[in-house]
Coordinates of C-alpha atoms and ligand atoms in Angstrom, one line a residue:
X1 CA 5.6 30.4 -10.1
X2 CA 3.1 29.7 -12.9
X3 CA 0.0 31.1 -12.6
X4 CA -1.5 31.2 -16.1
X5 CA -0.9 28.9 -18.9
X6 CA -2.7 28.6 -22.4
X7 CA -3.9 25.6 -24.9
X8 CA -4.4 25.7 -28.6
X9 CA -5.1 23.0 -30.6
X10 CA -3.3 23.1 -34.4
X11 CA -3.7 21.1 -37.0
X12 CA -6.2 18.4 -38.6
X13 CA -8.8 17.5 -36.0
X14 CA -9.2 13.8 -34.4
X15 CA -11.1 12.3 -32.1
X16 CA -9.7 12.8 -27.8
X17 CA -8.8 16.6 -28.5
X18 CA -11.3 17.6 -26.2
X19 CA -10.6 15.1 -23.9
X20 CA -6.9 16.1 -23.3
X21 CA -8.1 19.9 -23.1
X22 CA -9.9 18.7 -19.9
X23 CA -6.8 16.9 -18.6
X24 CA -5.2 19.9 -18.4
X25 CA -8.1 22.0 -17.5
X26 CA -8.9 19.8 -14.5
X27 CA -5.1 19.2 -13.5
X28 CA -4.1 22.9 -14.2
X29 CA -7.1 23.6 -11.5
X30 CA -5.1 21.1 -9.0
X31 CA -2.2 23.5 -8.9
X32 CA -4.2 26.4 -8.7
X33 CA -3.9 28.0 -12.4
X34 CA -5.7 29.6 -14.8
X35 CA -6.2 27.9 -18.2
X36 CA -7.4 30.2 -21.3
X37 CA -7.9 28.3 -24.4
X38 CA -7.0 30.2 -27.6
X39 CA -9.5 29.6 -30.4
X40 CA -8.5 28.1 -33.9
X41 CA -4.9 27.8 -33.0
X42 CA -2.7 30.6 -34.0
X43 CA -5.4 32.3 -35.6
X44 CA -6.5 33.5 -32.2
X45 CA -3.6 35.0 -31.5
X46 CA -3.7 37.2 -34.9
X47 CA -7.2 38.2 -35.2
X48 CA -8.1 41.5 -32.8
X49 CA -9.8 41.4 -30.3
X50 CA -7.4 38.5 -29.5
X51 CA -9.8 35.0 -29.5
X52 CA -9.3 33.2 -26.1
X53 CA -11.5 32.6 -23.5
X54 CA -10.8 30.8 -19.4
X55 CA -11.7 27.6 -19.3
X56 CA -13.2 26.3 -15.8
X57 CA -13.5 23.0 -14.6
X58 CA -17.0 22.9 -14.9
X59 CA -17.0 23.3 -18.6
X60 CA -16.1 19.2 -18.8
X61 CA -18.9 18.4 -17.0
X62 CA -18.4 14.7 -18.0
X63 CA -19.6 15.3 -22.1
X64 CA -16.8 16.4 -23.7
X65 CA -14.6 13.5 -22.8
X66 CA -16.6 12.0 -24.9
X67 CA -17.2 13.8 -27.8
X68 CA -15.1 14.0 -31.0
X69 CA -13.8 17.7 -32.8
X70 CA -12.1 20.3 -30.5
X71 CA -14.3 22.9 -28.6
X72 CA -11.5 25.4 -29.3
X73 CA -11.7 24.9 -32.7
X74 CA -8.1 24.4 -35.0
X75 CA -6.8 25.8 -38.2
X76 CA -4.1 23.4 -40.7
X77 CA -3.0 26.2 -42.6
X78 CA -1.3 29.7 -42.3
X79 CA 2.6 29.4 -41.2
X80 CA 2.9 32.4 -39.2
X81 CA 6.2 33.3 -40.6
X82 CA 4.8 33.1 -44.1
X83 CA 1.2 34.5 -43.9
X84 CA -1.0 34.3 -46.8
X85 CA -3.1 37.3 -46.8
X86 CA -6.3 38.1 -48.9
X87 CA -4.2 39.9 -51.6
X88 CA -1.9 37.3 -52.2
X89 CA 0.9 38.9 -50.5
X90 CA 3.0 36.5 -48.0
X91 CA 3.4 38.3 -44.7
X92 CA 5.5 37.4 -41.5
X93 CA 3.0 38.0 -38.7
X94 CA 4.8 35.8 -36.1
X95 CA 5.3 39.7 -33.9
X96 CA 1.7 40.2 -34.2
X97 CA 1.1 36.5 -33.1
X98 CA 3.2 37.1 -29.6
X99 CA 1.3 40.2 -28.6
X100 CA -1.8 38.4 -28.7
X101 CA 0.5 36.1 -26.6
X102 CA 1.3 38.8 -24.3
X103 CA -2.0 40.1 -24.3
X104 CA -3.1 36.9 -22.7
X105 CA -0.6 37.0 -19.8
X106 CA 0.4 33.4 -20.4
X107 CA 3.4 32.2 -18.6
X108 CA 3.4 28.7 -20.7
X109 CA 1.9 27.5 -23.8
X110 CA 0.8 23.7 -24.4
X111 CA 0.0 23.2 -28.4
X112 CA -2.1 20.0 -29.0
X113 CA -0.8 18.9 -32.7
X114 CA 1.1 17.5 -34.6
X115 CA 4.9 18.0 -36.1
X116 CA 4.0 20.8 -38.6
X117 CA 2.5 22.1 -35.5
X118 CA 5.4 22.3 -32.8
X119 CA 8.1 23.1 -35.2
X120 CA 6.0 26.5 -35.9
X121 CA 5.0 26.8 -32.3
X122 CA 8.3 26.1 -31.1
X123 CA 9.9 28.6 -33.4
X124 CA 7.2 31.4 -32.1
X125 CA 7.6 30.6 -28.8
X126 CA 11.7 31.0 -28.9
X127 CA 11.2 34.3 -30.5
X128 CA 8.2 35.3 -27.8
X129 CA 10.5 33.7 -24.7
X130 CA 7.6 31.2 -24.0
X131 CA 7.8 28.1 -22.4
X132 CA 6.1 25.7 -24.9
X133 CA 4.9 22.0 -24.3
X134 CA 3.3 19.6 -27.1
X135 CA 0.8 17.2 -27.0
X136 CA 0.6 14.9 -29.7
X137 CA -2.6 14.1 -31.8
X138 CA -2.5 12.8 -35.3
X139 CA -4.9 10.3 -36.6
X140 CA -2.1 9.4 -39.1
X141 CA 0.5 8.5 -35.9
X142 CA 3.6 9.8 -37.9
X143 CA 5.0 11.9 -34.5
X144 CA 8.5 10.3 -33.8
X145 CA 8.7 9.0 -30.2
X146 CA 5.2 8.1 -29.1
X147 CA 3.4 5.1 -29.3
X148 CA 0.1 6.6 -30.3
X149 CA -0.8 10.1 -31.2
X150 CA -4.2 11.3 -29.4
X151 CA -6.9 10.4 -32.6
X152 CA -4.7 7.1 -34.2
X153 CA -6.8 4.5 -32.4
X154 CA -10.2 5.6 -33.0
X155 CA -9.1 6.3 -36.5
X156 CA -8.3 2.4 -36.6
X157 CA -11.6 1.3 -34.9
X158 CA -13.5 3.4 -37.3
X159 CA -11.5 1.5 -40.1
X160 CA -11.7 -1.7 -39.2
X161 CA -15.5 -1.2 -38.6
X162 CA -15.6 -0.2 -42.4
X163 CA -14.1 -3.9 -43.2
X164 CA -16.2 -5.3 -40.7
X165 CA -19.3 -3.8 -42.3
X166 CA -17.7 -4.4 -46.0
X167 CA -16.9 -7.9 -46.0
X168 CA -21.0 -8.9 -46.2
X169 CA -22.0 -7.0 -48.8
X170 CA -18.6 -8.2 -50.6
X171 CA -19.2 -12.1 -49.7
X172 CA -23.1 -11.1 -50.9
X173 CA -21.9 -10.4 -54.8
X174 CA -18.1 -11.8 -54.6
X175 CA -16.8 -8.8 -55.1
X176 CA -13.0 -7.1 -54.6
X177 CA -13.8 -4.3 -51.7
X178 CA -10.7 -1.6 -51.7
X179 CA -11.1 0.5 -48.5
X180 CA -9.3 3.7 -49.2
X181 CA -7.9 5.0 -45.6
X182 CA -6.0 8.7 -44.4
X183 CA -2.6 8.6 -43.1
X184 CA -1.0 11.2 -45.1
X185 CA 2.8 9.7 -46.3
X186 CA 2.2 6.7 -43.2
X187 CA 0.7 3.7 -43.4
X188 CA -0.3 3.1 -39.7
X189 CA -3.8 3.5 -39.9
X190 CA -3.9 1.1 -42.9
X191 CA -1.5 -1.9 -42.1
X192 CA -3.6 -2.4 -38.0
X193 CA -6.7 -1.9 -40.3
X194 CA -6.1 -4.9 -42.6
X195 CA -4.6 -6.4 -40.0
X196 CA -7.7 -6.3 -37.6
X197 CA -10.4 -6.5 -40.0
X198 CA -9.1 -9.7 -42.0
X199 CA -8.2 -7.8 -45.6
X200 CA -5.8 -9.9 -48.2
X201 CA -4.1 -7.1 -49.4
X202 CA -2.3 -4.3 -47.8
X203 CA -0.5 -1.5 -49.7
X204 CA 0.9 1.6 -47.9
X205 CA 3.2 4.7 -48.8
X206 CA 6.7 3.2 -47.3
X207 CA 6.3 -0.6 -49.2
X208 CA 6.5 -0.8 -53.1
X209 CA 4.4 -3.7 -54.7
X210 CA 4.0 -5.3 -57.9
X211 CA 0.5 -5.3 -59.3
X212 CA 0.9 -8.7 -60.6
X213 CA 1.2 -9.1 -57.4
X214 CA -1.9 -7.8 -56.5
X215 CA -3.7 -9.7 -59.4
X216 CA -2.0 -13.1 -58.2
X217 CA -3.1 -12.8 -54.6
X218 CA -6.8 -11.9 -55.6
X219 CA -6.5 -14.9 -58.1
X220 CA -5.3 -17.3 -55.2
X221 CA -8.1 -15.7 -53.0
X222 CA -10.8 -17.3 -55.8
X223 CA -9.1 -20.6 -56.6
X224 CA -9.2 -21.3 -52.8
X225 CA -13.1 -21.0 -52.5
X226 CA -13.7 -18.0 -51.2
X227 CA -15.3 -15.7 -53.5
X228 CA -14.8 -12.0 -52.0
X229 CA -11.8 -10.1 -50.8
X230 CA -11.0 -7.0 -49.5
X231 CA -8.1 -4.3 -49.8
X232 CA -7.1 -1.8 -47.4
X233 CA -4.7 0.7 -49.3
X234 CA -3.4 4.1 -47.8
X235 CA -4.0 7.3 -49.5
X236 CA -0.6 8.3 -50.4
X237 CA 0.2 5.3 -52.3
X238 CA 1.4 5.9 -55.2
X239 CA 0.3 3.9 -59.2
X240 CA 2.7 1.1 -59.4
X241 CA 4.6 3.3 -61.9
X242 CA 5.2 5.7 -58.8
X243 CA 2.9 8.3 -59.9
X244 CA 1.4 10.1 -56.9
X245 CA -2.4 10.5 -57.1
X246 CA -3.6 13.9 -55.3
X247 CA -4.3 17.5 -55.9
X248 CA -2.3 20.3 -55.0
X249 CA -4.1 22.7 -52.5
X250 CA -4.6 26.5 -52.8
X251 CA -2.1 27.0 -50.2
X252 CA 0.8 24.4 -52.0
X253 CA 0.1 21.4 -49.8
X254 CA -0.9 18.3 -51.0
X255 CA -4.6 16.8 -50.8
X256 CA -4.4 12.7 -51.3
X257 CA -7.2 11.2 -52.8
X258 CA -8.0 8.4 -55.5
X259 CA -5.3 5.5 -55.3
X260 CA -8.6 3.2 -54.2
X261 CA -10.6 4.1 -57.3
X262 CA -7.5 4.0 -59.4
X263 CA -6.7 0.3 -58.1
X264 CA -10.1 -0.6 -58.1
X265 CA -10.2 -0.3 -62.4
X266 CA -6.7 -2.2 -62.8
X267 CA -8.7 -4.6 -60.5
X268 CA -11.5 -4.7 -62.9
X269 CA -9.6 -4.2 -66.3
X270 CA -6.7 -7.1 -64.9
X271 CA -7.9 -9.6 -62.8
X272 CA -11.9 -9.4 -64.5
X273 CA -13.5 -9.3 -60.8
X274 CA -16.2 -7.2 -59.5
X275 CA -14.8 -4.3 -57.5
X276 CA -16.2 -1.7 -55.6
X277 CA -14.4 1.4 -53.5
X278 CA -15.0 3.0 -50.1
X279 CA -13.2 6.2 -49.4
X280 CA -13.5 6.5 -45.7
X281 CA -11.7 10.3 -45.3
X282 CA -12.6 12.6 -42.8
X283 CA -15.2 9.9 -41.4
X284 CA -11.4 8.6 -39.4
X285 CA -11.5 11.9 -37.7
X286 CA -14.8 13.0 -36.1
X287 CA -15.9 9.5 -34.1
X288 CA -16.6 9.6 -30.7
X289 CA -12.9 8.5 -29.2
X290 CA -12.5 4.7 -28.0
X291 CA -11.4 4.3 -24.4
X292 CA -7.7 3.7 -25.4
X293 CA -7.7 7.5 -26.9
X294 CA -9.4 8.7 -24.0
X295 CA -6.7 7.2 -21.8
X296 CA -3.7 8.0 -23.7
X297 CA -5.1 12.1 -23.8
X298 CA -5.7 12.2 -20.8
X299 CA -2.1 10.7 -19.2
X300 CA -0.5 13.4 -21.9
X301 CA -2.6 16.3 -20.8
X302 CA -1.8 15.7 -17.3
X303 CA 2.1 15.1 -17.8
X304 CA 2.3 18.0 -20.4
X305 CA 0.7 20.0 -17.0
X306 CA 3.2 18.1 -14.9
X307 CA 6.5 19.3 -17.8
X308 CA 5.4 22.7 -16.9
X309 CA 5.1 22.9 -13.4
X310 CA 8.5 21.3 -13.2
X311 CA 10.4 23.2 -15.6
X312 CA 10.9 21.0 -18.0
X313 CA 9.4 22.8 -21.4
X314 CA 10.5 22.7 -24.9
X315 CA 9.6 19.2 -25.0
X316 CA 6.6 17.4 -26.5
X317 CA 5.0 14.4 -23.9
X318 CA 5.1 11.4 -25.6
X319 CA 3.3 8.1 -24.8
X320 CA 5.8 5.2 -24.9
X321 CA 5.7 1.5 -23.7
X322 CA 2.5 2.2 -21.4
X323 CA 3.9 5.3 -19.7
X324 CA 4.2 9.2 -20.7
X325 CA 7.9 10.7 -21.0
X326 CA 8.8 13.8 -22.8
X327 CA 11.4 14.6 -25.7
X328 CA 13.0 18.0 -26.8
X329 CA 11.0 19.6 -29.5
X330 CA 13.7 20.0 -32.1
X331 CA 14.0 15.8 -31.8
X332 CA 10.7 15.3 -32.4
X333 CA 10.3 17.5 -35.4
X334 CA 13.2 16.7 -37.1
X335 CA 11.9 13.2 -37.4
X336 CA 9.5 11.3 -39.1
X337 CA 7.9 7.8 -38.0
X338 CA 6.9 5.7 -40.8
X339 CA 5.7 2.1 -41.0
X340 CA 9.1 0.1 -40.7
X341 CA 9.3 -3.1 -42.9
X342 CA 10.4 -4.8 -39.7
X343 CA 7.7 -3.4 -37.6
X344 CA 5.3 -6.0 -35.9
X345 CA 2.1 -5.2 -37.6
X346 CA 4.4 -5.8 -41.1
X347 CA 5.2 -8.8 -39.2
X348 CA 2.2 -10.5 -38.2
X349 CA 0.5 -8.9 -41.7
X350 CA 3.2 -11.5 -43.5
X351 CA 2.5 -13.8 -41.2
X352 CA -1.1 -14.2 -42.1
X353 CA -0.6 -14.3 -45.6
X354 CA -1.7 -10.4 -46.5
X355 CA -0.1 -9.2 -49.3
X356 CA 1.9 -5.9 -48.1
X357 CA 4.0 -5.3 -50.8
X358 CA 7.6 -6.1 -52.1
X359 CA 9.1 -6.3 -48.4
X360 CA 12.1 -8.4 -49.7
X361 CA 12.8 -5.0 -51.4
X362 CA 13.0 -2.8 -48.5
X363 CA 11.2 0.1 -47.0
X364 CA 11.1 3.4 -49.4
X365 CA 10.5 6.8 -47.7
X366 CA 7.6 8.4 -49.3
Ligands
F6P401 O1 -3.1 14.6 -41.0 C1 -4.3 14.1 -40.7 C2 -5.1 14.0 -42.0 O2 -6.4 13.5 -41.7 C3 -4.5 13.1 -43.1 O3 -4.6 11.8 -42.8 C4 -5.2 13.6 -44.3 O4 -4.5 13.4 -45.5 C5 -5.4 15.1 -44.0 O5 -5.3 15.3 -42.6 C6 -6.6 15.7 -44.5 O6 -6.5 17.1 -44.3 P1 -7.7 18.1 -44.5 O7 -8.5 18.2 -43.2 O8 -7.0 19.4 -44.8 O9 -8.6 17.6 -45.6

């Protein structure tokens, strides 16, 4: 019988985290458990005194399902198999990470993150013999087999309000507006952006395009009367000579960054229109969540609660079709879930006459 379980949240932060740590708070109270949040993921289990605290029901008092971040904090970096440390040297601390396991008295460990996330959790948690349930949050919604990752939908709204808030000032001086949006090597975010805020052209990571494409659809935009447009392109898009534009990080990883301002000057030096950029970044992550986040956190904080206390661990709870269900780690993170060229929002982004790329020419994975 479960008695005592544990949360960490891993991984970029988005808006809902908070929200599903009370689903589970306030469900794990209904079965009569203790929860202890572990602070900035895995890095509370390395540092010493182990960082970890109980969380009691009347911590979420009604405020933090509303507000945006994670009160346990979250780390994106340091694989505990391959720690960095401040010399330089690369250390396996995984043993020291499941004595500050131990040290908890967990029986069960829910990980709020994303892919990155569980496929290091998971690997941990075999080695420590520790039940482990994920609970996916991504504002980029790339985790094979849900829906919507916690964080995707606000990320949208707060996009879409950009347009909204954009296409004035562009209609104002009849300029070319490229919205630069996150999503890492996924175009989610940007192709129910462009399609919800009414943008012409739409260029993400798994759809090549043709800049005189580009050129001709802004062109077509003028000769019909209307003397403004707007662009939604995701970050990981690459120049249209498939040169990736980011920065690698201190740790190896990639940092995207600067398609929007490189499109904006072939805009400029090309077609001869006005065009400004807007690179909305981290802006996607810390919004207060929309109801629809708050929903889907919630239903997956309560069935990752539910996976435990009927056995049913190694599995990430996934929201699919308006309903949770659950899938075995290892299927999740050997996976990916890009835009398809067939998907819906592709679709209905065709169908209104936005410019998403060479689609005839199938879907590349990034
Ligand atoms: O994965 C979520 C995400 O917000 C991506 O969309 C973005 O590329 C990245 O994280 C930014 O990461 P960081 O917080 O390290 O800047």
């Amino acid at each position: 019988m479960v008695k005592r379980i544990g949360v960490l949240t891993s991984g970029g932060d988005c808006a809902g985290l908070n929200a599903a740590i009370r689903a589970i708070v306030l469900h794990a109270d209904s079965h009569g458990w203790e929860v202890i949040g572990i602070e900035d993921g895995t890095q509370g289990l390395l540092d010493r005194p182990v960082r970890a605290r109980r969380l009691l029901p009347d911590e979420f008092d009604g405020i933090l399902l509303r507000r945006a971040g994670t009160i346990l904090g979250t780390v994106s970096h340091g694989d505990p198999f391959a720690y960095p440390m401040p010399d330089g040297s690369i250390v396996d601390q995984s043993g020291r990470m499941i004595d500050g396991m131990r040290e908890l008295a967990i029986e069960a460990l829910i990980c709020i993150g994303g892919d990155g996330s569980f496929r290091i959790l998971d690997r941990l948690c075999r080695q420590a013999g520790m039940p482990l349930v994920g609970v996916p949050k991504t504002i980029d919604n790339d985790v094979y087999g849900t829906d919507a990752a916690i964080g995707f939908n606000t990320a949208v709204e707060v996009a879409v309000e950009a347009l909204d808030r954009l296409q004035p000032t562009a209609q104002s001086h009849d300029r070319v507006m490229v919205l630069e949006v996150m999503g890492r090597d996924a175009g989610h975010i940007a192709i129910h952006a462009a399609v919800a805020g009414g943008a012409d052209i739409c260029l993400i990571p798994e759809i090549p395009y043709d800049f005189g494409k580009v050129a001709e659809k802004l062109l077509a935009v003028k000769a019909s009367g209307r003397s403004f447009a707007l662009v939604v392109v995701a970050e990981a898009v690459k120049t249209d000579e498939g040169k990736p534009i980011a920065h690698r990080k201190p740790d190896g990883g990639i940092r995207y960054g600067g398609i929007g301002q490189w499109l904006a000057e072939r805009i400029e030096a090309e077609v001869g229109i006005d065009c400004r950029v807007t690179v909305l970044g981290h802006v996607q992550r810390g919004a207060e969540p929309i109801a629809v986040d708050r929903v889907v956190a919630s239903a997956l904080g309560v069935h990752a609660v539910d996976l435990i206390a009927s056995g049913r661990t190694g599995t990430v709870a996934v929201w699919s079709r308006r309903s949770v269900g659950e899938l075995p780690i290892p299927e999740v993170v050997g996976r990916t879930r890009p835009v398809e060229v067939d998907d819906i929002l592709v679709r209905t982004a065709l169908g209104l006459g936005i410019y998403v790329g060479e689609t005839g020419g199938g879907c590349t994975s990034p």
